[in-house]
Coordinates of C-alpha atoms in Angstrom, one line a residue:
Chain A
M16 CA 72.0 144.4 138.7
R17 CA 75.9 144.9 137.3
T18 CA 75.8 141.6 135.6
Y19 CA 72.1 142.0 134.2
L20 CA 72.7 145.3 132.6
I21 CA 76.1 144.1 131.1
T22 CA 73.9 140.3 130.1
N23 CA 71.3 143.2 128.1
L24 CA 74.1 145.6 126.6
R25 CA 75.7 142.0 124.8
A26 CA 71.7 141.0 123.7
I27 CA 71.7 144.8 122.4
W28 CA 75.2 144.2 120.6
G29 CA 74.2 140.2 119.8
R30 CA 70.8 141.6 118.4
A31 CA 72.4 144.8 116.1
Y32 CA 75.1 142.9 115.0
V33 CA 72.6 140.9 112.2
R34 CA 71.7 144.1 110.9
V35 CA 74.7 145.5 111.0
V36 CA 76.5 142.8 108.8
G37 CA 73.7 142.0 106.6
A38 CA 73.7 145.3 105.3
N39 CA 77.1 144.8 104.7
R40 CA 76.2 141.4 103.1
E41 CA 74.2 142.3 100.9
P42 CA 74.5 146.1 99.8
S43 CA 71.0 145.5 97.7
W44 CA 68.9 146.9 99.5
L45 CA 70.7 150.2 99.2
F46 CA 68.6 149.7 96.0
F47 CA 65.0 149.2 97.8
E48 CA 65.9 151.5 100.2
V49 CA 66.9 154.3 98.7
A50 CA 66.6 154.8 95.0
L51 CA 62.8 153.4 95.3
P52 CA 61.4 155.7 98.3
L53 CA 62.7 158.9 97.2
L54 CA 60.4 158.3 93.9
A55 CA 57.6 158.8 96.2
S56 CA 59.7 162.1 97.9
F57 CA 60.2 163.3 93.9
S58 CA 56.1 162.5 93.1
F59 CA 55.2 165.0 95.3
A60 CA 58.2 167.3 95.1
L61 CA 57.3 167.9 91.3
I62 CA 53.9 168.8 92.2
Y63 CA 53.7 170.7 94.0
R64 CA 56.7 172.9 91.9
G65 CA 53.9 172.2 89.5
M66 CA 51.5 174.0 91.4
G67 CA 53.5 176.8 92.2
A68 CA 54.0 175.6 95.8
P69 CA 56.1 177.6 98.2
E70 CA 58.9 176.1 98.5
Q71 CA 59.6 175.2 101.7
Y72 CA 57.0 172.7 100.4
V73 CA 59.2 171.3 98.8
G74 CA 61.4 171.0 101.0
F75 CA 59.1 169.8 103.4
V76 CA 58.4 166.2 101.1
V77 CA 63.0 165.7 101.4
V78 CA 62.9 166.2 104.7
S79 CA 60.1 163.9 105.0
G80 CA 61.2 161.4 102.8
A81 CA 64.0 161.0 105.4
M82 CA 62.4 160.8 108.7
I83 CA 60.3 158.1 106.6
A84 CA 62.8 155.9 106.9
F85 CA 63.6 156.6 111.2
W86 CA 59.5 155.4 111.4
Q87 CA 59.9 152.4 109.4
N88 CA 62.3 150.9 110.8
I89 CA 61.6 152.2 114.7
L90 CA 57.6 151.4 114.0
W91 CA 56.6 149.2 111.0
S92 CA 60.0 146.6 111.1
M93 CA 60.9 146.4 114.9
A94 CA 57.8 145.4 116.2
A95 CA 57.3 143.4 113.2
Q96 CA 59.9 141.7 114.2
F97 CA 58.9 139.4 116.6
Y98 CA 56.1 138.2 114.1
W99 CA 58.4 137.5 111.9
E100 CA 61.2 135.7 114.7
K101 CA 58.2 133.5 115.7
E102 CA 57.7 132.4 112.4
M103 CA 61.3 131.6 111.8
G104 CA 62.1 130.1 115.7
N105 CA 63.7 132.7 117.4
L106 CA 61.5 134.2 119.5
E107 CA 61.3 131.7 121.8
L108 CA 65.3 131.5 122.9
Y109 CA 65.0 135.2 123.2
L110 CA 62.1 134.6 125.3
M111 CA 63.8 131.5 127.5
A112 CA 66.9 133.8 127.9
P113 CA 67.7 136.0 130.8
I114 CA 67.2 139.2 129.5
S115 CA 65.0 141.7 128.8
R116 CA 63.0 141.8 125.5
M117 CA 63.2 145.2 125.4
S118 CA 66.8 144.7 125.1
I119 CA 66.6 142.4 122.2
L120 CA 63.7 144.9 120.3
M121 CA 66.5 147.9 121.0
G122 CA 69.4 145.7 119.4
M123 CA 66.9 145.7 116.6
A124 CA 66.9 148.8 116.0
V125 CA 69.9 150.3 117.2
G126 CA 71.3 147.8 114.2
G127 CA 68.5 148.7 111.8
L128 CA 70.0 152.2 112.2
F129 CA 72.6 151.8 110.3
M130 CA 70.9 151.6 107.5
T131 CA 68.5 153.9 107.7
A132 CA 71.2 156.7 108.9
I133 CA 72.4 155.7 105.2
R134 CA 69.4 155.7 104.1
A135 CA 67.7 159.4 105.1
T136 CA 70.9 161.0 104.6
L137 CA 71.1 159.5 100.6
I138 CA 67.5 161.3 100.1
L139 CA 68.0 164.1 102.1
L140 CA 71.3 164.8 100.2
I141 CA 70.1 163.9 96.7
G142 CA 66.6 165.8 97.4
T143 CA 68.3 168.9 98.3
W144 CA 70.6 168.7 95.1
V145 CA 67.7 167.8 93.0
F146 CA 65.4 170.3 94.0
G147 CA 67.5 172.5 95.4
V148 CA 66.4 173.6 98.5
T149 CA 68.0 175.7 101.2
Y150 CA 67.9 175.6 105.2
Q151 CA 67.8 177.6 107.0
V152 CA 67.9 175.8 111.0
S153 CA 67.4 178.6 113.6
S154 CA 69.0 175.8 116.3
W155 CA 71.1 173.0 116.0
L156 CA 70.6 172.2 120.4
L157 CA 66.6 172.3 120.2
L158 CA 66.5 170.1 116.1
T159 CA 68.8 168.0 117.8
G160 CA 66.6 167.5 121.0
V161 CA 63.2 166.8 118.9
F162 CA 64.9 164.3 117.0
V163 CA 65.7 162.3 119.8
L164 CA 62.4 162.8 121.2
T165 CA 60.7 162.2 118.7
M166 CA 62.7 158.5 118.6
G167 CA 62.3 158.3 122.2
A168 CA 58.8 158.1 121.8
V169 CA 58.2 156.6 118.3
Y170 CA 60.6 153.6 119.5
G171 CA 57.9 153.4 122.8
L172 CA 55.1 153.3 120.3
G173 CA 57.1 150.9 118.3
M174 CA 58.2 148.2 121.7
L175 CA 53.7 148.6 122.3
S176 CA 53.8 147.4 119.1
S177 CA 55.7 144.5 119.1
S178 CA 53.3 143.0 122.0
L179 CA 50.9 142.6 119.7
F180 CA 52.9 141.0 117.6
M181 CA 54.5 138.5 119.6
L182 CA 51.0 137.0 121.1
F183 CA 48.7 137.5 117.7
G184 CA 51.6 137.1 115.1
R185 CA 50.0 137.2 111.3
E186 CA 46.5 138.7 112.9
A187 CA 49.0 141.6 114.1
W188 CA 50.7 142.0 111.1
H189 CA 47.3 142.4 108.7
T190 CA 46.5 145.2 110.8
A191 CA 49.4 146.9 110.9
N192 CA 49.3 146.8 106.7
L193 CA 46.0 148.0 107.2
F194 CA 47.3 151.2 109.1
Q195 CA 50.3 152.0 107.7
E196 CA 48.9 154.2 105.0
P197 CA 46.2 156.0 106.8
V198 CA 49.5 156.8 109.2
Y199 CA 51.9 157.8 106.5
F200 CA 48.2 160.1 105.8
A201 CA 47.9 161.3 108.9
T202 CA 50.9 162.3 109.9
G203 CA 51.4 164.7 107.6
F204 CA 54.7 163.5 105.7
Y205 CA 54.3 165.2 102.5
F206 CA 51.8 168.1 103.7
P207 CA 51.9 170.4 106.7
V208 CA 49.4 167.9 109.1
R209 CA 47.2 171.2 109.2
A210 CA 45.6 170.8 106.1
L211 CA 44.1 168.2 107.8
G212 CA 41.9 170.7 109.3
D213 CA 42.3 171.3 113.4
L214 CA 39.9 168.8 115.0
G215 CA 42.0 166.1 112.2
A216 CA 45.2 167.8 113.3
M217 CA 44.8 167.2 117.2
L218 CA 43.9 163.5 116.3
A219 CA 46.9 163.2 114.2
S220 CA 48.8 164.5 116.7
A221 CA 48.3 161.4 119.0
I222 CA 51.4 160.3 117.1
P223 CA 54.5 161.3 117.6
L224 CA 56.0 161.4 114.6
T225 CA 53.6 164.2 113.3
L226 CA 54.6 166.1 116.7
G227 CA 58.2 165.4 115.4
L228 CA 58.0 166.7 111.8
D229 CA 55.9 169.5 112.2
A230 CA 58.7 170.5 115.0
I231 CA 61.8 169.7 112.4
R232 CA 59.6 171.9 110.0
Q233 CA 59.4 175.1 112.1
L234 CA 63.5 174.4 113.2
I235 CA 64.8 174.1 109.2
F236 CA 62.3 176.5 107.4
S237 CA 63.0 178.7 109.9
G238 CA 61.5 181.8 109.1
K239 CA 59.6 181.1 106.3
P240 CA 55.2 180.2 106.0
V241 CA 55.1 176.3 107.6
N242 CA 51.8 176.3 108.7
P243 CA 52.4 174.8 112.5
L244 CA 50.8 173.1 114.9
F245 CA 51.9 173.8 118.2
T246 CA 54.5 176.2 118.9
V247 CA 57.8 174.2 119.4
R248 CA 58.2 174.3 122.8
T249 CA 54.7 172.6 122.9
E250 CA 55.8 170.1 120.8
M251 CA 58.8 169.6 122.5
L252 CA 56.5 168.9 125.7
L253 CA 54.2 166.9 124.4
L254 CA 56.8 164.6 122.7
V255 CA 58.4 164.4 126.5
V256 CA 54.9 163.8 127.6
A257 CA 54.5 160.8 125.1
T258 CA 58.1 159.4 125.3
I259 CA 57.6 158.8 128.8
F260 CA 54.0 157.5 128.3
F261 CA 54.9 155.1 125.2
N262 CA 58.0 153.6 126.3
W263 CA 55.6 153.1 130.0
A264 CA 53.0 151.2 128.5
A265 CA 55.0 148.8 126.5
L266 CA 57.1 147.6 129.1
R267 CA 53.8 146.6 131.0
A268 CA 52.3 145.6 127.6
L269 CA 55.1 143.4 127.5
R270 CA 55.1 141.4 130.6
F271 CA 51.3 141.3 129.7
M272 CA 51.3 140.1 126.7
E273 CA 53.7 137.5 127.4
N274 CA 52.2 136.6 130.3
L275 CA 49.3 135.4 128.3
G276 CA 51.3 133.7 126.0
K277 CA 52.5 131.4 128.3
Q278 CA 48.9 130.5 130.0
S279 CA 47.0 130.4 127.0
G280 CA 50.4 128.9 124.9
R281 CA 50.2 131.3 121.5
L282 CA 53.6 132.5 122.3
T283 CA 55.8 130.1 120.9
L284 CA 52.8 129.0 118.6
K285 CA 54.3 129.2 114.2
G286 CA 51.4 130.0 111.5
Q287 CA 49.0 131.6 113.9
Chain B
M30 CA 68.2 116.6 149.0
Q31 CA 67.6 119.3 146.1
W32 CA 66.3 118.6 142.5
S33 CA 67.3 119.6 138.9
I34 CA 64.1 119.1 137.9
E35 CA 61.1 118.8 140.0
T36 CA 57.5 118.2 139.0
R37 CA 54.8 117.9 140.8
N38 CA 50.8 117.3 140.1
L39 CA 52.2 119.1 137.0
R40 CA 49.1 119.6 134.8
R41 CA 48.5 121.6 131.7
T42 CA 45.6 122.0 129.2
F43 CA 44.3 123.9 125.8
R44 CA 41.8 125.3 125.1
D45 CA 40.2 127.1 122.2
R46 CA 40.3 131.0 121.7
P47 CA 37.6 131.8 123.5
V48 CA 36.1 133.6 120.1
R49 CA 35.4 130.0 118.8
R50 CA 34.7 128.8 122.5
L51 CA 31.9 131.1 123.1
F52 CA 30.5 129.9 119.1
R53 CA 30.6 126.0 119.7
R54 CA 29.1 126.5 123.1
A55 CA 26.3 128.9 121.5
V56 CA 25.8 125.9 118.7
G57 CA 26.0 123.7 121.1
T58 CA 29.2 121.8 120.6
P59 CA 31.4 122.7 122.8
V60 CA 34.9 121.0 122.9
P61 CA 36.5 120.1 126.5
D62 CA 40.1 121.3 127.3
K63 CA 42.7 118.7 125.8
V64 CA 44.6 118.1 128.9
A65 CA 48.4 117.5 127.5
L66 CA 49.7 116.7 130.9
D67 CA 48.0 115.4 133.8
S68 CA 49.4 114.4 137.3
V69 CA 52.9 114.4 135.9
N70 CA 55.6 113.8 138.8
V71 CA 59.1 113.7 137.4
T72 CA 62.3 114.5 139.7
V73 CA 65.7 114.8 138.4
R74 CA 68.8 114.4 140.0
P75 CA 71.7 116.6 139.3
G76 CA 74.3 114.8 137.2
E77 CA 71.8 112.8 135.5
L78 CA 70.9 112.5 131.7
F79 CA 67.3 111.8 132.4
G80 CA 65.2 110.6 129.3
L81 CA 61.0 111.0 128.3
L82 CA 60.5 108.9 126.5
G83 CA 57.3 108.5 124.6
P84 CA 55.9 109.0 120.8
N85 CA 54.5 112.0 119.4
G86 CA 52.0 114.3 121.2
A87 CA 52.9 112.5 124.8
G88 CA 53.7 115.8 126.4
K89 CA 56.7 115.2 126.1
T90 CA 57.7 119.0 124.4
T91 CA 54.9 120.6 126.9
I92 CA 57.0 119.6 130.1
I93 CA 59.8 120.8 128.4
K94 CA 57.7 124.6 127.6
I95 CA 56.7 123.9 131.1
L96 CA 60.7 124.2 132.6
S97 CA 62.5 126.8 129.8
T98 CA 59.5 129.2 131.3
L99 CA 57.7 128.9 127.9
L100 CA 54.9 127.9 128.8
L101 CA 52.3 127.9 132.6
P102 CA 51.1 125.1 134.0
S103 CA 47.7 125.0 134.6
A104 CA 48.1 123.7 138.2
G105 CA 50.9 122.0 139.8
E106 CA 54.3 122.8 140.0
A107 CA 57.6 122.8 138.5
L108 CA 61.1 123.7 139.6
V109 CA 64.3 123.9 138.4
D110 CA 67.5 123.9 140.6
G111 CA 64.8 124.6 143.5
I112 CA 62.9 127.1 141.7
D113 CA 59.1 127.5 140.8
V114 CA 59.3 128.1 137.1
A115 CA 56.2 130.3 137.4
K116 CA 57.0 132.0 140.5
D117 CA 61.0 133.1 139.1
P118 CA 60.7 132.8 135.8
D119 CA 64.2 135.1 135.3
S120 CA 66.5 133.3 138.2
V121 CA 65.3 130.1 135.4
R122 CA 66.3 131.4 133.0
R123 CA 70.0 131.8 134.3
R124 CA 70.2 128.5 134.5
V125 CA 69.1 126.5 131.4
N126 CA 69.2 126.5 127.9
M127 CA 67.0 124.4 125.4
V128 CA 68.0 123.3 121.8
S129 CA 65.2 120.9 119.6
G130 CA 65.2 119.0 116.9
G131 CA 64.7 120.1 113.5
E132 CA 65.0 123.5 114.7
H133 CA 65.9 126.5 111.7
S134 CA 66.9 129.2 115.0
G135 CA 69.3 132.4 114.1
Y136 CA 70.0 134.1 110.4
G137 CA 70.8 133.3 107.3
I138 CA 73.5 136.0 106.8
L139 CA 75.5 134.7 109.6
T140 CA 78.1 132.2 109.9
V141 CA 78.3 129.3 112.2
R142 CA 80.7 131.3 114.4
E143 CA 78.9 134.3 114.8
T144 CA 75.7 132.6 115.3
I145 CA 76.5 130.8 118.5
W146 CA 78.3 133.9 119.0
M147 CA 75.0 135.8 118.6
F148 CA 73.2 133.4 120.6
S149 CA 76.4 133.2 123.8
Q150 CA 76.1 137.1 124.1
F151 CA 71.9 137.2 125.1
Y152 CA 73.7 134.7 127.6
G153 CA 75.9 137.1 128.8
V154 CA 79.0 135.1 127.9
P155 CA 82.2 137.1 127.4
T156 CA 82.8 137.2 123.5
K157 CA 86.9 135.7 123.9
V158 CA 85.0 132.7 126.8
A159 CA 82.4 132.1 123.9
K160 CA 84.5 132.1 121.1
K161 CA 86.8 129.3 122.7
R162 CA 84.0 127.3 124.0
A163 CA 82.7 127.7 120.2
D164 CA 85.9 127.1 118.5
A165 CA 86.2 123.5 121.1
M166 CA 83.2 122.3 120.0
I167 CA 83.2 123.1 116.7
E168 CA 85.8 120.7 116.3
R169 CA 84.9 118.3 118.4
L170 CA 81.6 117.8 116.2
N171 CA 83.5 117.9 113.1
L172 CA 82.3 121.6 112.0
T173 CA 85.3 122.9 111.8
E174 CA 84.8 122.7 107.7
S175 CA 81.7 124.8 107.8
A176 CA 82.4 126.8 111.0
D177 CA 83.1 130.1 108.3
T178 CA 80.1 129.4 105.9
K179 CA 76.8 131.0 106.4
T180 CA 73.9 129.1 107.9
S181 CA 71.9 129.4 104.7
K182 CA 73.8 126.9 103.2
L183 CA 74.1 124.5 105.8
S184 CA 72.6 120.4 105.3
T185 CA 70.5 119.5 108.4
G186 CA 72.9 117.4 110.7
M187 CA 74.6 120.0 109.8
R188 CA 72.9 122.9 111.2
Q189 CA 71.9 120.7 113.9
K190 CA 75.3 120.3 115.7
M191 CA 74.6 124.3 115.5
N192 CA 72.2 124.1 117.2
I193 CA 73.8 121.9 119.7
I194 CA 76.6 123.8 119.8
R195 CA 74.0 127.2 120.6
G196 CA 72.7 125.2 123.3
F197 CA 76.1 123.7 125.2
V198 CA 78.0 126.7 125.0
T199 CA 76.6 129.0 127.6
D200 CA 77.7 126.2 129.6
P201 CA 73.8 126.0 131.2
K202 CA 73.9 123.8 134.7
I203 CA 70.3 121.9 133.1
L204 CA 69.8 121.2 129.7
F205 CA 67.5 120.5 127.6
L206 CA 67.1 118.5 124.3
D207 CA 63.7 118.1 122.8
E208 CA 64.2 115.0 120.1
P209 CA 67.9 116.4 119.6
T210 CA 68.6 113.9 117.2
L211 CA 65.3 114.6 115.1
G212 CA 65.5 113.7 111.3
L213 CA 69.3 113.4 111.8
D214 CA 71.5 110.3 109.0
V215 CA 72.8 107.7 111.4
G216 CA 76.3 109.5 111.9
I217 CA 75.3 112.6 112.9
A218 CA 73.0 111.5 115.0
R219 CA 75.9 109.7 116.8
E220 CA 78.4 112.3 116.7
V221 CA 75.5 114.5 118.5
R222 CA 74.5 111.7 121.4
A223 CA 78.4 110.7 122.5
F224 CA 78.9 114.8 122.1
V225 CA 76.7 115.0 124.5
S226 CA 76.8 111.9 126.9
E227 CA 81.0 112.8 127.2
W228 CA 80.0 116.2 127.6
I229 CA 78.1 115.1 131.1
S230 CA 80.4 112.6 131.9
E231 CA 82.9 115.6 131.8
H232 CA 80.4 117.8 133.9
P233 CA 79.2 115.5 136.8
E234 CA 77.2 118.6 138.0
R235 CA 76.1 119.5 134.7
T236 CA 71.9 118.1 134.7
V237 CA 70.7 117.5 131.0
L238 CA 66.7 116.6 130.2
L239 CA 66.2 114.6 127.0
T240 CA 62.4 114.4 124.8
T241 CA 62.9 110.9 122.5
H242 CA 60.7 108.8 121.0
Y243 CA 64.3 106.6 119.7
M244 CA 64.0 103.9 121.4
A245 CA 67.0 103.0 121.1
E246 CA 68.6 105.9 122.0
A247 CA 66.9 106.7 125.3
D248 CA 68.1 103.0 126.9
S249 CA 72.1 103.0 124.9
M250 CA 71.7 107.6 126.3
C251 CA 69.9 107.9 130.0
D252 CA 70.8 107.3 132.8
R253 CA 67.0 106.8 133.8
V254 CA 63.4 107.0 131.9
A255 CA 60.3 108.5 132.2
I256 CA 57.7 106.6 130.1
I257 CA 54.9 109.2 129.0
D258 CA 51.9 108.8 126.5
Q259 CA 49.1 110.7 127.0
G260 CA 50.1 113.0 129.5
R261 CA 50.8 111.0 132.1
V262 CA 54.0 108.8 133.4
L263 CA 53.7 105.1 133.3
A264 CA 57.0 104.6 134.9
C265 CA 59.6 105.6 135.7
D266 CA 63.4 103.7 136.2
T267 CA 66.3 103.0 134.8
P268 CA 66.4 101.7 131.8
A269 CA 67.4 98.3 133.1
N270 CA 64.7 98.0 135.5
L271 CA 62.2 98.9 133.3
K272 CA 63.5 95.6 131.0
R273 CA 63.9 93.7 133.8
D274 CA 60.1 94.2 135.3
L275 CA 59.4 91.5 132.1
A276 CA 59.9 87.8 132.1
P277 CA 62.8 87.3 129.9
D278 CA 60.6 83.9 127.9
C279 CA 57.9 86.2 126.8
V280 CA 59.5 88.1 123.9
Y281 CA 58.5 87.0 121.3
Q282 CA 58.9 88.4 117.9
I283 CA 57.0 86.3 115.0
E284 CA 57.5 86.7 111.0
V285 CA 54.1 86.0 108.8
P286 CA 53.5 87.0 105.2
L287 CA 52.4 90.5 104.8
W288 CA 49.6 90.9 107.8
T289 CA 46.8 93.1 106.4
E290 CA 44.1 92.8 109.4
T291 CA 44.2 94.7 112.7
I292 CA 45.8 93.0 115.5
S293 CA 42.8 92.3 117.6
P294 CA 42.3 88.7 116.7
L295 CA 46.1 88.5 118.6
D296 CA 45.4 91.5 121.2
Q297 CA 42.3 89.9 123.0
M298 CA 43.6 86.5 123.4
P299 CA 43.3 86.3 127.9
V300 CA 47.7 84.9 127.0
V301 CA 48.4 88.1 125.1
R302 CA 49.5 91.1 127.6
S303 CA 50.8 93.8 124.1
V304 CA 51.5 93.6 120.6
A305 CA 53.2 95.7 118.3
M306 CA 53.2 95.1 114.7
E307 CA 55.5 96.1 112.0
H308 CA 54.6 95.8 108.0
R309 CA 57.9 95.6 105.7
G310 CA 56.1 96.3 102.7
D311 CA 59.3 95.3 100.6
Q312 CA 60.0 92.3 102.3
G313 CA 56.3 91.6 101.4
R314 CA 56.4 90.5 105.4
T315 CA 55.6 91.6 108.7
H316 CA 57.3 91.3 112.0
L317 CA 54.8 91.0 115.1
R318 CA 56.2 91.9 118.5
V319 CA 54.4 89.6 121.3
I320 CA 54.1 90.3 124.5
L321 CA 52.8 87.1 126.7
E322 CA 51.8 86.6 130.0
E323 CA 53.2 83.1 130.4
E324 CA 55.5 81.1 128.4
G325 CA 53.4 78.3 127.2
G326 CA 51.0 81.6 125.5
I327 CA 53.3 80.7 121.9
A328 CA 51.3 77.9 121.0
S329 CA 47.9 79.4 120.7
V330 CA 48.7 83.0 119.3
T331 CA 50.3 80.6 117.0
D332 CA 47.4 78.7 116.7
R333 CA 45.4 81.7 116.0
L334 CA 47.7 82.6 113.2
A335 CA 47.2 79.8 111.6
K336 CA 43.5 79.7 111.4
R337 CA 43.3 83.6 109.9
G338 CA 45.8 82.0 107.7
A339 CA 48.7 83.7 108.4
R340 CA 52.1 81.5 107.9
V341 CA 54.5 81.8 110.7
L342 CA 57.5 82.2 108.7
S343 CA 60.4 82.3 111.3
M344 CA 60.3 83.5 115.3
T345 CA 62.6 84.3 117.6
R346 CA 62.3 84.4 121.4
L347 CA 64.3 88.1 122.6
E348 CA 65.7 89.3 124.7
P349 CA 63.7 92.0 126.6
S350 CA 63.9 95.5 124.8
L351 CA 62.9 99.0 126.5
E352 CA 60.5 98.9 123.4
D353 CA 59.0 96.0 124.8
A354 CA 59.3 97.5 128.0
F355 CA 57.1 100.6 126.4
L356 CA 54.9 98.4 124.7
N357 CA 53.6 96.7 128.1
L358 CA 52.9 100.1 129.4
V359 CA 51.5 101.1 126.9
G360 CA 49.7 98.7 124.7
H361 CA 51.1 99.9 121.3
G362 CA 54.6 100.5 119.5
L363 CA 55.2 104.1 118.6
S364 CA 54.3 104.9 115.6
S365 CA 57.5 105.3 114.2
G366 CA 61.6 105.0 114.9
N367 CA 62.5 102.3 117.2
G368 CA 65.9 102.2 117.7
E369 CA 66.3 103.8 113.7
N370 CA 68.9 106.8 113.5
G371 CA 71.9 104.3 114.3
A372 CA 71.1 104.8 118.2
R373 CA 71.6 101.1 118.8

């Protein structure tokens, strides 16, 4: 058991190393990952300001711009990684190694956090400076808790999606692209999710980031009307449930899809 | 005896995707399952360098994928170090590693050393040990100058040397080499072969399963060879014994001007066991490799050629090779690569 744990920790570090080294060796990502996403945030912030919306709405946009970075790293990049690994020929080497598939995904996500944290911090700093956003945090402890729980739930959702990429490759990639913008919309990245109406907001809360973002807004714009979905405590409870459910489902789905792939012969089949 | 590798009536079939299968059935053109392996029984001893020799599509890679836990058998059993690959794949994975020919593993942004280290981490090899082993193998395979080069800048040969080290650095009990010299030039292919042979002689308790369609590679490297074609093992023995089964006087190489016909006029003769043909367009000639039922049959073969307008330019009696053993069993030669790649 101890050996298995150590092997998996080494695997996480081994896989994470690629992304950390990659970030240092190809700094061009700073332009693509920081400068370009800033433009989207700036557009929404300028619209809100032009409309004379409450100032906290500009703050929503800046915070969301930072959170999108984590969302993209964990859900889209990590989940889709199995597709790219299959095309590159790495997947079969990962799958025949004596490690958990989750370690590979974890390594990918942890390595990506290095770039993501820089991206999120820069977006937050630049956005805050340009638009003069002010924050009033009611509880740093709760804020940290919400952030960690949101990441835990989103990470589970990412792993669940990765099981689809493992088997369906290009088909899953196209489907993910299809869902990308609707998910951005339903998550309420640039507006309070209540604007979708009660039913729409309820449905959107199935995506853990919706709940996380709503709770974070409540906690860092304390005292200002943010039109919340639920109370912070309810959202935290739902995030705990989502974290447990998505991680459990991911573990089962990864095993199931791997087995299905081994039966059908599609597990390592490239170009599908 | 505990075999390193054992397959019992191993069978693997592939079928169309469910939707396509239903559609084809509905339109009345059902496609039968493709049989990739059919009742394959192979046993490999510990310490053996065992070869699977066969043409493309014979089922060699399918066997390796099953043994390396990437594919499930449709029927039968596959055991690695006594462990069933379908029942306990995790235990199998701790014992094996695999290197394939033409493989593009790793990430272009990492150097050779970093790539080898990264893959060693997936097997829990401590960094110090991994680096020490990697350095020794890098030196042995003459890769020192490229060791700190990004893998995106490596040539095919250099990349394959790195892949070989990636497989060996985890010190696996059983190693699968799937066409490891595919597409390599003569010099590098020789280096790779020498490295594998030396490694197994220095680690007599380790086992290597090698698949190849290079006859001479199997002949020169393997302790035993299984000849496989269309998913079936046709023979399994030492290269020497496989060759010995052919009478030494019955193999001829006949050179004729470029022969545009099929081999059927010769192949259908009762005295002929099998024929392989190789065109040498640049020389305007064709080499026919003929295995006869009996020595006296050669006269009727040359007569038949003459009647077909093919003048015999030269004729040589050959010592039987593994290629002849293959030809004798399979009934046709390998489509390409016989003995190429500097394997002699």
